[in-house]
CSV table of C-alpha atoms and ligand atoms in Angstrom, one decimal:
chain,number,residue,atom,x,y,z
A,901,MET,CA,-0.1,-16.5,-16.0
A,902,ASN,CA,1.4,-13.2,-17.3
A,903,MET,CA,5.2,-13.4,-16.5
A,904,HIS,CA,5.8,-9.8,-17.4
A,905,LYS,CA,4.2,-8.0,-14.5
A,906,PHE,CA,5.1,-7.7,-10.8
A,907,TYR,CA,2.9,-6.2,-8.0
A,908,ILE,CA,4.6,-5.1,-4.8
A,909,ASP,CA,3.0,-3.6,-1.8
A,910,THR,CA,4.3,-1.9,1.3
A,911,PRO,CA,2.4,-1.7,4.6
A,912,ILE,CA,0.4,1.5,4.8
A,913,TYR,CA,1.9,3.9,7.3
A,914,TYR,CA,0.1,5.4,10.3
A,915,PRO,CA,-0.2,9.1,9.7
A,916,ASN,CA,0.0,10.0,13.4
A,917,ALA,CA,3.7,11.1,13.4
A,918,ASP,CA,6.5,11.7,10.9
A,919,LEU,CA,8.2,8.8,9.2
A,920,HIS,CA,11.7,7.8,10.1
A,921,LEU,CA,14.4,5.6,8.8
A,922,GLY,CA,12.7,2.4,10.0
A,923,HIS,CA,9.8,3.2,7.6
A,924,ALA,CA,12.2,4.3,4.8
A,925,TYR,CA,13.7,0.8,5.2
A,926,THR,CA,10.5,-1.0,4.1
A,927,SER,CA,9.8,1.4,1.3
A,928,VAL,CA,13.3,1.6,-0.1
A,929,LEU,CA,13.6,-2.3,-0.2
A,930,ALA,CA,10.2,-2.4,-2.0
A,931,ASP,CA,11.5,0.2,-4.5
A,932,ILE,CA,14.7,-1.8,-5.0
A,933,PHE,CA,12.6,-4.8,-6.0
A,934,ARG,CA,10.4,-2.7,-8.2
A,935,ARG,CA,13.4,-1.3,-10.1
A,936,TYR,CA,15.0,-4.7,-10.4
A,937,HIS,CA,11.8,-6.1,-12.0
A,938,GLU,CA,11.5,-3.0,-14.2
A,939,GLY,CA,15.1,-3.5,-15.3
A,940,LYS,CA,14.1,-7.0,-16.5
A,941,GLY,CA,11.5,-5.4,-18.7
A,942,GLU,CA,8.5,-6.3,-16.5
A,943,GLU,CA,5.6,-4.0,-15.8
A,944,THR,CA,5.4,-3.2,-12.1
A,945,PHE,CA,3.0,-1.7,-9.7
A,946,LEU,CA,4.1,-0.5,-6.3
A,947,LEU,CA,1.4,0.4,-3.9
A,948,THR,CA,1.8,2.3,-0.7
A,949,GLY,CA,-0.3,4.6,1.4
A,950,THR,CA,-1.6,5.6,4.8
A,951,ASP,CA,-3.5,3.7,7.5
A,952,GLU,CA,-5.7,6.5,8.7
A,953,ASN,CA,-8.6,4.9,10.6
A,954,ALA,CA,-6.5,4.0,13.7
A,955,SER,CA,-7.5,5.5,17.0
A,956,LYS,CA,-3.9,6.8,17.4
A,957,VAL,CA,-4.4,9.0,14.4
A,958,ALA,CA,-7.5,10.5,15.8
A,959,LYS,CA,-5.7,11.0,19.1
A,960,ALA,CA,-2.7,12.7,17.4
A,961,ALA,CA,-5.1,15.0,15.5
A,962,LEU,CA,-6.9,15.9,18.7
A,963,ALA,CA,-3.6,16.8,20.4
A,964,ALA,CA,-2.7,19.0,17.4
A,965,GLY,CA,-6.1,20.7,17.6
A,966,LYS,CA,-7.0,19.5,14.1
A,967,ASP,CA,-9.8,17.7,12.4
A,968,PRO,CA,-8.5,14.1,12.0
A,969,LEU,CA,-9.2,14.0,8.2
A,970,VAL,CA,-7.3,17.3,7.7
A,971,PHE,CA,-4.5,16.1,9.9
A,972,ALA,CA,-4.2,12.7,8.2
A,973,GLY,CA,-4.3,14.4,4.8
A,974,GLU,CA,-1.4,16.7,5.7
A,975,LYS,CA,0.6,13.8,6.9
A,976,ALA,CA,-0.2,11.8,3.8
A,977,GLU,CA,1.2,14.7,1.7
A,978,SER,CA,4.3,14.8,3.7
A,979,PHE,CA,4.7,11.0,3.4
A,980,LYS,CA,4.5,11.4,-0.4
A,981,GLU,CA,7.3,14.0,-0.3
A,982,PHE,CA,9.3,11.6,2.0
A,983,PHE,CA,9.1,8.8,-0.6
A,984,THR,CA,10.0,11.1,-3.4
A,985,ALA,CA,13.0,12.3,-1.5
A,986,LEU,CA,14.0,8.7,-1.2
A,987,ASP,CA,13.5,8.1,-4.9
A,988,VAL,CA,10.8,5.6,-4.1
A,989,GLY,CA,8.6,5.4,-7.1
A,990,TYR,CA,5.1,4.3,-6.1
A,991,SER,CA,2.4,3.7,-8.6
A,992,ASP,CA,-0.5,4.7,-6.3
A,993,PHE,CA,-0.8,6.0,-2.8
A,994,ILE,CA,-4.0,4.8,-1.1
A,995,ARG,CA,-5.5,6.5,1.9
A,996,THR,CA,-7.9,4.4,4.0
A,997,THR,CA,-10.2,7.4,4.3
A,998,ASP,CA,-10.7,7.3,0.5
A,999,LYS,CA,-14.4,6.6,0.0
A,1000,LYS,CA,-14.0,5.9,-3.7
A,1001,LYS,CA,-11.1,3.5,-3.7
A,1002,HIS,CA,-11.0,2.0,-0.2
A,1003,TRP,CA,-14.4,1.9,1.4
A,1004,PRO,CA,-16.4,-0.1,-1.3
A,1005,GLY,CA,-13.8,-2.9,-1.1
A,1006,VAL,CA,-13.8,-3.0,2.7
A,1007,THR,CA,-17.6,-3.1,2.8
A,1008,GLU,CA,-17.6,-5.9,0.2
A,1009,PHE,CA,-15.1,-7.9,2.3
A,1010,TRP,CA,-17.3,-7.6,5.4
A,1011,LYS,CA,-20.4,-8.7,3.5
A,1012,ARG,CA,-18.5,-11.7,2.2
A,1013,PHE,CA,-17.3,-12.6,5.7
A,1014,ASP,CA,-20.9,-12.4,6.9
A,1015,ALA,CA,-22.2,-14.5,4.0
A,1016,ALA,CA,-19.5,-17.1,4.7
A,1017,GLY,CA,-20.7,-17.3,8.4
A,1018,ASP,CA,-17.4,-15.9,9.6
A,1019,ILE,CA,-18.8,-12.9,11.6
A,1020,TYR,CA,-20.4,-13.2,15.1
A,1021,LYS,CA,-21.0,-10.9,18.0
A,1022,LYS,CA,-19.4,-11.4,21.4
A,1023,SER,CA,-18.5,-9.3,24.5
A,1024,TYR,CA,-14.8,-9.1,25.2
A,1025,THR,CA,-12.5,-7.8,27.9
A,1026,GLY,CA,-8.8,-7.5,27.1
A,1027,LEU,CA,-5.7,-5.4,27.3
A,1028,TYR,CA,-5.3,-3.1,24.4
A,1029,CYS,CA,-2.1,-1.4,23.2
A,1030,VAL,CA,-2.9,1.7,21.3
A,1031,GLY,CA,0.6,1.8,19.8
A,1032,CYS,CA,0.2,-1.7,18.2
A,1033,GLU,CA,-3.6,-1.1,17.8
A,1034,GLU,CA,-4.0,-4.6,19.1
A,1035,PHE,CA,-5.4,-6.6,22.0
A,1036,LYS,CA,-2.6,-8.2,23.9
A,1037,THR,CA,-2.3,-11.5,25.8
A,1038,ASP,CA,-0.4,-11.8,29.1
A,1039,LYS,CA,2.6,-13.3,27.3
A,1040,ASP,CA,2.9,-10.3,25.0
A,1041,LEU,CA,3.3,-8.0,28.0
A,1042,VAL,CA,5.8,-7.5,30.8
A,1043,ASP,CA,4.2,-6.2,34.0
A,1044,GLY,CA,1.3,-5.0,31.8
A,1045,ILE,CA,3.7,-3.0,29.6
A,1046,CYS,CA,4.1,-3.5,25.8
A,1047,LEU,CA,7.8,-3.5,25.3
A,1048,LEU,CA,7.5,-2.3,21.7
A,1049,HIS,CA,6.0,0.9,22.8
A,1050,ASN,CA,7.0,1.2,26.4
A,1051,THR,CA,3.4,1.9,27.4
A,1052,LYS,CA,0.9,0.2,29.6
A,1053,ALA,CA,-1.9,-1.7,27.8
A,1054,GLU,CA,-5.3,-0.4,28.7
A,1055,GLU,CA,-8.1,-2.7,29.8
A,1056,LEU,CA,-11.0,-2.5,27.4
A,1057,SER,CA,-14.4,-4.2,27.8
A,1058,GLU,CA,-16.5,-4.1,24.6
A,1059,GLU,CA,-19.1,-5.9,22.7
A,1060,ASN,CA,-17.7,-6.5,19.2
A,1061,TYR,CA,-18.1,-8.4,16.1
A,1062,PHE,CA,-15.6,-11.3,15.8
A,1063,PHE,CA,-14.1,-12.9,12.8
A,1064,ARG,CA,-13.7,-16.7,12.7
A,1065,LEU,CA,-10.0,-16.7,12.2
A,1066,SER,CA,-9.7,-20.1,13.9
A,1067,LYS,CA,-11.6,-21.7,11.1
A,1068,TYR,CA,-8.8,-21.0,8.7
A,1069,THR,CA,-5.8,-22.3,10.7
A,1070,GLN,CA,-5.4,-25.6,8.8
A,1071,ALA,CA,-5.9,-24.1,5.3
A,1072,ILE,CA,-3.3,-21.3,5.9
A,1073,LYS,CA,-0.9,-23.8,7.5
A,1074,GLN,CA,-1.1,-26.0,4.4
A,1075,LYS,CA,-0.5,-23.0,2.1
A,1076,ILE,CA,2.5,-21.8,4.0
A,1077,GLU,CA,4.0,-25.3,4.4
A,1078,SER,CA,3.7,-25.9,0.6
A,1079,ASP,CA,5.1,-22.4,-0.1
A,1080,GLU,CA,1.9,-21.5,-2.1
A,1081,LEU,CA,2.2,-18.6,0.3
A,1082,CYS,CA,5.9,-18.2,0.6
A,1083,ILE,CA,7.3,-16.6,3.7
A,1084,VAL,CA,10.8,-15.3,3.6
A,1085,PRO,CA,13.1,-15.7,5.5
A,1086,VAL,CA,12.6,-19.3,6.5
A,1087,ALA,CA,13.0,-18.4,10.2
A,1088,ARG,CA,9.9,-16.2,10.0
A,1089,LYS,CA,8.1,-18.9,8.1
A,1090,ASN,CA,8.8,-21.3,11.0
A,1091,GLU,CA,7.6,-18.8,13.5
A,1092,VAL,CA,4.3,-18.4,11.7
A,1093,LEU,CA,4.0,-22.2,11.4
A,1094,ALA,CA,4.6,-22.5,15.2
A,1095,LEU,CA,1.9,-20.0,15.8
A,1096,LEU,CA,-0.5,-21.9,13.5
A,1097,GLY,CA,0.5,-25.1,15.3
A,1098,GLU,CA,-1.0,-23.6,18.4
A,1099,GLY,CA,-4.2,-22.8,16.5
A,1100,LEU,CA,-5.5,-19.3,15.7
A,1101,GLU,CA,-8.0,-17.6,17.9
A,1102,ASP,CA,-11.0,-15.7,16.6
A,1103,ILE,CA,-10.2,-12.0,16.4
A,1104,SER,CA,-12.3,-8.9,17.3
A,1105,PHE,CA,-13.0,-7.1,14.0
A,1106,SER,CA,-15.0,-4.1,15.2
A,1107,ARG,CA,-15.1,-1.5,18.0
A,1108,PRO,CA,-18.0,0.5,19.4
A,1109,ALA,CA,-18.3,3.7,17.4
A,1110,LYS,CA,-17.3,6.7,19.5
A,1111,LYS,CA,-17.8,10.3,18.9
A,1112,PRO,CA,-16.3,11.9,16.9
A,1113,LEU,CA,-16.9,9.1,14.5
A,1114,TRP,CA,-13.6,7.8,13.2
A,1115,GLY,CA,-13.3,4.6,11.2
A,1116,ILE,CA,-15.4,2.7,8.7
A,1117,PRO,CA,-18.9,1.8,9.9
A,1118,VAL,CA,-19.8,-1.9,10.0
A,1119,PRO,CA,-22.3,-2.6,7.2
A,1120,GLY,CA,-25.8,-2.9,8.7
A,1121,ASP,CA,-24.7,-1.7,12.2
A,1122,GLU,CA,-23.6,1.9,12.5
A,1123,SER,CA,-23.1,1.6,16.2
A,1124,GLN,CA,-19.8,-0.2,15.4
A,1125,VAL,CA,-16.7,0.7,13.3
A,1126,MET,CA,-14.4,-1.8,11.9
A,1127,TYR,CA,-11.2,-2.7,13.8
A,1128,VAL,CA,-8.4,-0.8,12.1
A,1129,TRP,CA,-6.5,-3.9,10.9
A,1130,CYS,CA,-9.6,-5.3,9.3
A,1131,ASP,CA,-9.9,-2.3,7.1
A,1132,ALA,CA,-6.2,-1.6,6.7
A,1133,LEU,CA,-5.3,-5.0,5.3
A,1134,THR,CA,-7.8,-4.7,2.5
A,1135,ASN,CA,-5.9,-1.7,1.1
A,1136,TYR,CA,-3.8,-4.3,-0.9
A,1137,THR,CA,-6.8,-5.3,-3.0
A,1138,ASN,CA,-8.6,-2.0,-2.9
A,1139,GLY,CA,-5.5,-0.1,-4.1
A,1140,VAL,CA,-5.5,-2.1,-7.3
A,1141,GLY,CA,-9.2,-1.6,-8.2
A,1142,PHE,CA,-11.2,-4.1,-6.1
A,1143,MET,CA,-14.8,-2.9,-6.4
A,1144,TRP,CA,-13.9,0.2,-8.4
A,1145,ASP,CA,-12.0,-1.0,-11.5
A,1146,ASP,CA,-12.4,-4.6,-12.4
A,1147,ALA,CA,-9.9,-4.6,-15.2
A,1148,LEU,CA,-7.2,-3.1,-12.9
A,1149,PHE,CA,-7.9,-5.6,-10.2
A,1150,GLU,CA,-8.0,-8.5,-12.7
A,1151,LYS,CA,-4.6,-7.3,-14.0
A,1152,TRP,CA,-2.7,-6.9,-10.8
A,1153,TRP,CA,-4.2,-9.2,-8.1
A,1154,PRO,CA,-2.7,-11.2,-6.4
A,1155,THR,CA,0.3,-9.4,-5.0
A,1156,ASP,CA,3.6,-10.9,-6.0
A,1157,LEU,CA,5.6,-9.5,-3.1
A,1158,GLN,CA,4.5,-8.0,0.2
A,1159,LEU,CA,7.2,-6.2,2.0
A,1160,LEU,CA,6.8,-5.6,5.8
A,1161,GLY,CA,8.6,-5.6,9.1
A,1162,LYS,CA,8.6,-8.6,11.4
A,1163,ASP,CA,6.4,-6.8,13.9
A,1164,ILE,CA,3.4,-7.0,11.6
A,1165,LEU,CA,4.0,-10.5,10.1
A,1166,ARG,CA,1.2,-12.2,12.0
A,1167,PHE,CA,-1.4,-9.9,10.5
A,1168,HIS,CA,-0.1,-10.5,7.0
A,1169,ALA,CA,0.6,-14.2,7.3
A,1170,ALA,CA,-2.5,-15.3,9.3
A,1171,VAL,CA,-5.2,-12.6,9.4
A,1172,TRP,CA,-5.0,-11.3,5.9
A,1173,PRO,CA,-4.8,-14.8,4.2
A,1174,ALA,CA,-7.9,-15.9,6.3
A,1175,MET,CA,-9.7,-12.8,5.1
A,1176,LEU,CA,-8.9,-13.5,1.5
A,1177,LEU,CA,-10.0,-17.1,1.9
A,1178,SER,CA,-13.2,-16.1,3.5
A,1179,ALA,CA,-13.9,-13.6,0.7
A,1180,GLY,CA,-13.0,-16.2,-2.0
A,1181,LEU,CA,-9.9,-14.3,-3.3
A,1182,PRO,CA,-6.4,-15.6,-4.1
A,1183,LEU,CA,-3.7,-15.1,-1.6
A,1184,ALA,CA,-0.5,-13.0,-2.1
A,1185,LYS,CA,2.4,-15.0,-3.4
A,1186,THR,CA,5.3,-14.0,-1.2
A,1187,ILE,CA,5.7,-12.2,2.1
A,1188,PHE,CA,9.2,-10.9,2.9
A,1189,ALA,CA,9.3,-9.9,6.6
A,1190,HIS,CA,12.5,-7.9,7.3
A,1191,GLY,CA,14.1,-7.3,10.6
A,1192,PHE,CA,14.2,-4.0,12.5
A,1193,VAL,CA,16.4,-1.0,12.1
A,1194,THR,CA,17.8,-0.6,15.6
A,1195,SER,CA,19.6,2.5,16.8
A,1196,GLY,CA,21.9,2.0,19.8
A,1197,GLY,CA,20.5,-1.6,20.0
A,1198,LYS,CA,16.8,-0.7,20.3
A,1199,LYS,CA,14.1,-0.7,17.6
A,1200,MET,CA,14.1,2.7,16.0
A,1201,SER,CA,10.7,4.2,17.0
A,1202,LYS,CA,9.3,7.5,18.0
A,1203,SER,CA,8.1,6.3,21.4
A,1204,ILE,CA,11.6,5.2,22.2
A,1205,GLY,CA,13.0,8.5,20.9
A,1206,ASN,CA,15.9,7.1,18.9
A,1207,VAL,CA,14.7,8.0,15.4
A,1208,ILE,CA,16.8,9.2,12.6
A,1209,ASP,CA,15.2,11.2,9.9
A,1210,PRO,CA,16.6,10.0,6.5
A,1211,ARG,CA,16.0,13.5,5.1
A,1212,GLU,CA,18.8,14.8,7.3
A,1213,LEU,CA,21.1,12.1,5.9
A,1214,ILE,CA,19.9,12.9,2.4
A,1215,ALA,CA,20.7,16.5,2.9
A,1216,GLU,CA,24.2,15.7,4.0
A,1217,TYR,CA,25.2,12.7,1.9
A,1218,GLY,CA,22.7,12.5,-0.9
A,1219,VAL,CA,19.8,10.1,-1.4
A,1220,ASP,CA,21.8,7.3,-3.0
A,1221,ALA,CA,24.0,7.1,0.1
A,1222,VAL,CA,20.9,6.4,2.2
A,1223,ARG,CA,19.6,3.8,-0.3
A,1224,TYR,CA,23.1,2.3,-0.3
A,1225,TYR,CA,23.1,2.0,3.4
A,1226,ILE,CA,19.7,0.4,3.5
A,1227,ALA,CA,20.6,-2.1,0.8
A,1228,ARG,CA,24.1,-3.1,1.8
A,1229,GLU,CA,24.8,-2.3,5.4
A,1230,PHE,CA,21.9,-4.3,6.8
A,1231,SER,CA,21.3,-8.0,6.7
A,1232,HIS,CA,17.6,-7.9,6.0
A,1233,PHE,CA,16.7,-11.2,7.5
A,1234,ASP,CA,17.8,-10.0,10.9
A,1235,ASP,CA,17.9,-6.7,12.8
A,1236,GLY,CA,20.6,-4.2,12.0
A,1237,ASP,CA,21.9,-1.1,13.8
A,1238,LEU,CA,22.3,2.4,12.4
A,1239,THR,CA,23.8,5.4,14.1
A,1240,ARG,CA,25.0,8.6,12.5
A,1241,GLU,CA,28.6,7.5,13.2
A,1242,LYS,CA,28.1,4.2,11.5
A,1243,PHE,CA,26.5,5.9,8.5
A,1244,LYS,CA,29.5,8.3,8.2
A,1245,GLU,CA,32.0,5.4,8.4
A,1246,ALA,CA,30.2,3.4,5.7
A,1247,TYR,CA,30.0,6.5,3.5
A,1248,ASN,CA,33.7,7.3,3.8
A,1249,ALA,CA,34.7,3.6,3.3
A,1250,ASN,CA,32.5,2.7,0.4
A,1251,LEU,CA,31.1,5.7,-1.3
A,1252,ALA,CA,33.3,8.8,-0.9
A,1253,ASN,CA,36.4,7.1,-2.1
A,1254,GLY,CA,35.0,4.1,-4.0
A,1255,LEU,CA,32.6,4.2,-6.8
A,1256,GLY,CA,32.9,7.9,-7.5
A,1257,ASN,CA,36.6,7.8,-7.8
A,1258,LEU,CA,36.6,4.7,-9.9
A,1259,THR,CA,34.2,6.1,-12.4
A,1260,SER,CA,36.2,9.4,-12.6
A,1261,ARG,CA,39.5,7.6,-13.1
A,1262,ILE,CA,38.2,5.3,-15.8
A,1263,MET,CA,36.3,8.0,-17.7
A,1264,LYS,CA,39.2,10.4,-17.4
A,1265,MET,CA,41.5,7.9,-19.1
A,1266,ALA,CA,38.8,7.2,-21.7
A,1267,THR,CA,38.2,10.9,-22.5
A,1268,SER,CA,41.9,11.6,-22.5
A,1269,TYR,CA,43.1,8.7,-24.6
A,1270,ILE,CA,40.3,7.2,-26.6
A,1271,GLU,CA,38.7,9.3,-29.2
A,1272,LYS,CA,35.5,7.7,-30.3
A,1273,PRO,CA,32.7,6.7,-28.1
A,1274,ILE,CA,33.0,3.3,-26.7
A,1275,GLU,CA,30.6,0.6,-27.7
A,1276,THR,CA,29.5,-1.0,-24.4
A,1277,ARG,CA,26.6,-3.1,-25.4
A,1278,GLY,CA,27.2,-6.8,-24.8
A,1279,ASP,CA,26.7,-9.6,-22.3
A,1280,ALA,CA,25.8,-8.8,-18.8
A,1281,HIS,CA,28.5,-8.9,-16.2
A,1282,TYR,CA,29.6,-12.4,-15.4
A,1283,ARG,CA,28.4,-12.0,-11.8
A,1284,PHE,CA,24.9,-11.0,-13.0
A,1285,ALA,CA,23.6,-14.5,-12.6
A,1286,ASP,CA,24.7,-14.5,-8.9
A,1287,TYR,CA,23.1,-11.0,-8.5
A,1288,GLU,CA,19.9,-12.2,-10.0
A,1289,LYS,CA,19.8,-15.3,-7.7
A,1290,ALA,CA,20.4,-13.1,-4.7
A,1291,MET,CA,17.6,-10.7,-5.8
A,1292,THR,CA,15.1,-13.5,-6.4
A,1293,GLU,CA,15.9,-14.9,-3.0
A,1294,TYR,CA,15.4,-11.5,-1.4
A,1295,ARG,CA,19.1,-11.3,-0.3
A,1296,VAL,CA,19.4,-7.7,-1.2
A,1297,ASN,CA,22.7,-7.1,0.7
A,1298,ASP,CA,24.2,-10.1,-1.0
A,1299,ALA,CA,23.2,-8.6,-4.3
A,1300,ALA,CA,24.7,-5.3,-3.2
A,1301,ASN,CA,27.9,-7.1,-2.2
A,1302,ILE,CA,28.2,-8.6,-5.7
A,1303,VAL,CA,28.1,-5.1,-7.1
A,1304,TRP,CA,30.8,-3.9,-4.8
A,1305,GLU,CA,32.9,-7.0,-5.6
A,1306,ALA,CA,32.6,-6.0,-9.3
A,1307,ILE,CA,33.7,-2.5,-8.4
A,1308,GLY,CA,36.6,-3.9,-6.4
A,1309,GLU,CA,37.7,-6.0,-9.4
A,1310,LEU,CA,37.8,-3.0,-11.7
A,1311,ASP,CA,39.8,-1.1,-9.1
A,1312,LYS,CA,42.2,-4.0,-8.8
A,1313,GLU,CA,42.6,-4.2,-12.6
A,1314,ILE,CA,43.6,-0.5,-12.7
A,1315,GLN,CA,46.1,-1.0,-10.0
A,1316,GLU,CA,47.6,-4.1,-11.6
A,1317,THR,CA,47.7,-2.9,-15.2
A,1318,GLU,CA,48.4,0.8,-14.5
A,1319,PRO,CA,47.1,1.9,-18.0
A,1320,PHE,CA,47.9,5.6,-17.3
A,1321,LYS,CA,51.6,4.6,-17.2
A,1322,LEU,CA,51.2,2.2,-20.1
A,1323,PHE,CA,50.0,5.0,-22.4
A,1324,LYS,CA,53.5,6.3,-22.7
A,1325,THR,CA,55.1,3.0,-23.7
A,1326,ASN,CA,52.3,0.9,-25.3
A,1327,PRO,CA,49.3,3.1,-26.1
A,1328,GLU,CA,47.6,0.3,-28.1
A,1329,LYS,CA,47.6,-2.0,-25.1
A,1330,ALA,CA,46.6,0.8,-22.8
A,1331,ARG,CA,43.6,1.7,-24.9
A,1332,GLU,CA,42.5,-1.9,-25.0
A,1333,ILE,CA,42.6,-2.0,-21.2
A,1334,VAL,CA,40.7,1.2,-20.8
A,1335,HIS,CA,38.2,0.1,-23.3
A,1336,GLY,CA,37.7,-3.1,-21.2
A,1337,LEU,CA,37.4,-1.0,-18.0
A,1338,VAL,CA,34.7,1.2,-19.5
A,1339,VAL,CA,32.8,-1.9,-20.7
A,1340,GLY,CA,33.2,-3.4,-17.2
A,1341,LEU,CA,31.9,-0.2,-15.6
A,1342,SER,CA,28.9,-0.3,-18.0
A,1343,LYS,CA,28.1,-3.8,-16.8
A,1344,ILE,CA,27.8,-2.6,-13.2
A,1345,VAL,CA,25.2,-0.1,-14.2
A,1346,PRO,CA,22.1,-2.4,-14.4
A,1347,MET,CA,23.1,-4.1,-11.1
A,1348,LEU,CA,23.6,-0.8,-9.4
A,1349,GLY,CA,20.5,0.8,-10.8
A,1350,PRO,CA,17.9,-0.6,-8.4
A,1351,ILE,CA,20.0,0.3,-5.4
A,1352,MET,CA,21.4,3.7,-6.4
A,1353,PRO,CA,19.3,4.9,-9.4
A,1354,ALA,CA,20.7,8.4,-9.7
A,1355,THR,CA,24.3,7.3,-9.5
A,1356,ALA,CA,23.7,4.5,-12.0
A,1357,ALA,CA,22.1,7.0,-14.3
A,1358,LYS,CA,25.1,9.4,-14.0
A,1359,ILE,CA,27.6,6.6,-14.8
A,1360,ALA,CA,25.5,5.4,-17.7
A,1361,SER,CA,25.3,8.9,-19.1
A,1362,ALA,CA,29.1,9.6,-18.6
A,1363,ILE,CA,29.8,6.4,-20.6
A,1364,LYS,CA,27.3,7.2,-23.3
A,1365,ASN,CA,28.6,10.7,-23.7
A,1366,HIS,CA,32.2,9.6,-23.3
A,1367,GLU,CA,33.0,12.3,-20.7
A,1368,MET,CA,33.9,12.8,-17.1
A,1369,PRO,CA,30.9,12.3,-14.9
A,1370,ALA,CA,29.5,15.1,-12.8
A,1371,PRO,CA,30.4,14.5,-9.1
A,1372,LEU,CA,28.6,11.3,-8.1
A,1373,PHE,CA,28.0,12.1,-4.4
A,1374,LEU,CA,27.4,15.6,-3.4
A,1375,ARG,CA,28.0,16.3,0.3
A,1376,LYS,CA,26.0,19.5,0.9
B,1923,LIG,N1,-0.2,0.7,9.8
B,1923,LIG,C1,0.4,-0.5,10.1
B,1923,LIG,C2,0.5,-1.4,8.8
B,1923,LIG,C3,-0.8,-1.8,8.2
B,1923,LIG,S1,-0.5,-2.7,6.8
B,1923,LIG,C4,-2.0,-3.2,6.3
B,1923,LIG,C5,1.8,-0.2,10.6
B,1923,LIG,N2,2.3,1.0,10.3
B,1923,LIG,S2,3.7,1.6,10.8
B,1923,LIG,O1,3.7,2.9,10.3
B,1923,LIG,O2,3.8,1.4,12.2
B,1923,LIG,O3,4.8,0.7,10.2
B,1923,LIG,C6,5.0,0.5,8.8
B,1923,LIG,C7,6.2,-0.3,8.4
B,1923,LIG,O4,7.4,0.3,8.9
B,1923,LIG,C8,6.2,-1.7,9.0
B,1923,LIG,O5,6.7,-2.6,8.0
B,1923,LIG,C9,7.1,-1.7,10.1
B,1923,LIG,O6,7.7,-2.9,10.3
B,1923,LIG,C10,8.2,-0.7,9.5
B,1923,LIG,N3,9.0,-0.1,10.6
B,1923,LIG,C11,8.7,0.8,11.5
B,1923,LIG,N4,9.8,1.0,12.3
B,1923,LIG,C12,10.7,0.1,12.0
B,1923,LIG,C13,12.1,-0.1,12.3
B,1923,LIG,N5,12.6,0.5,13.3
B,1923,LIG,N6,12.8,-1.0,11.6
B,1923,LIG,C14,12.3,-1.6,10.4
B,1923,LIG,N7,11.1,-1.4,10.1
B,1923,LIG,C15,10.2,-0.8,11.0
B,1923,LIG,O7,2.4,-1.1,11.2
């Protein structure tokens, strides 16, 4: 096993509407882990992309009067800009309409399912929620309404190909129980185990092809297209070379960490593992299913109408402030609320007067009173072990709290020792203290980097160049 590489994937996003802070949440967390592993000297791969073959994408294109492929392509470009604005560094961006990278893998999966005897035809009537792109059972609905989307599920009667999901119940259960497939947090793992305890039901894996044709045709039966989740989940293998670059696939598969919201855990913890088992491929190692960003107590979503565009916050507070909020102000194992007022409060309390001030104060004393550049290389901060433990246990906000505790300690040290006063009476001692403060500040940098990369880089460069840093947070 190569210990020096780490493959992370995010869900692929539906390009039917603009992304909002709920989506930024998944991707920023993924990027924090990516940067953390990079910082440890590992080679990383972060895969993200767009889930284009969904009927809701075709519907949105129709409503916009555009060809679905053109429409999805424009959205995909805007998603790339969205991630760049958030400083999310992805290694590749896969589109499920990509016939070179995505389609050969999906087709191969289907053939392997078929060869394993896991595909059969059956007619089916059910209630379908287009928002979820999923058939619902009565217990998922209240008066026929899907509460996640506030819309009525439509009755659909179809003849489809089914996948023998039920066959894999025991195998998946055993892998999750033994943590061979690790699900974080444990409450989510237990939810999945409870679901597996009831036994999985076979799942419809295709839909009758309608005109205009949208979706990936079923191999050998062009009258059907694959169910969008069947094709979407395979992006994780296809994005790292499955059926188009063997060496790439060999290098990166299986995924070390799958980041996703709790709403789509069932697909990733039951359906995807079964597909991989059926196709004879290893399973992902860890799934981290985070809670929702709520706004005013409700899941942030376009259909509810309570979305916040992180780009507005970036324009006002800077990208690192948004990343800070996502990392520290949410407890990722549960839901967490965000409103513009809460954001402003957190900014004023922890960023506007905290880290920026501290860095300026320390570096001002250093540049005023210490001549030569300060040697800061040395052991990591003594809290680094706790930080690492938090990160490896996916407790990002605990890791962020450790950084802010370290910042608080430096603040306290300045208050207690008052080196700026001491310079008049005992310059030697004052210099020693300031030296220690600069070293302390430098030790915060590697812990801060994954969360606030631009700020960490500014602090590092201020220390390296022995100068006052440029303003750390720019309110535009
Ligand atoms: N296309 C599917 C995923 C297919 S993966 C093979 C999908 N897309 S999505 O665009 O609806 O959501 C993508 C991610 O954003 C999911 O992890 C989802 O949980 C996350 N979020 C969307 N809104 C969210 C919040 N309000 N809060 C936190 N995350 C949420 O599902």
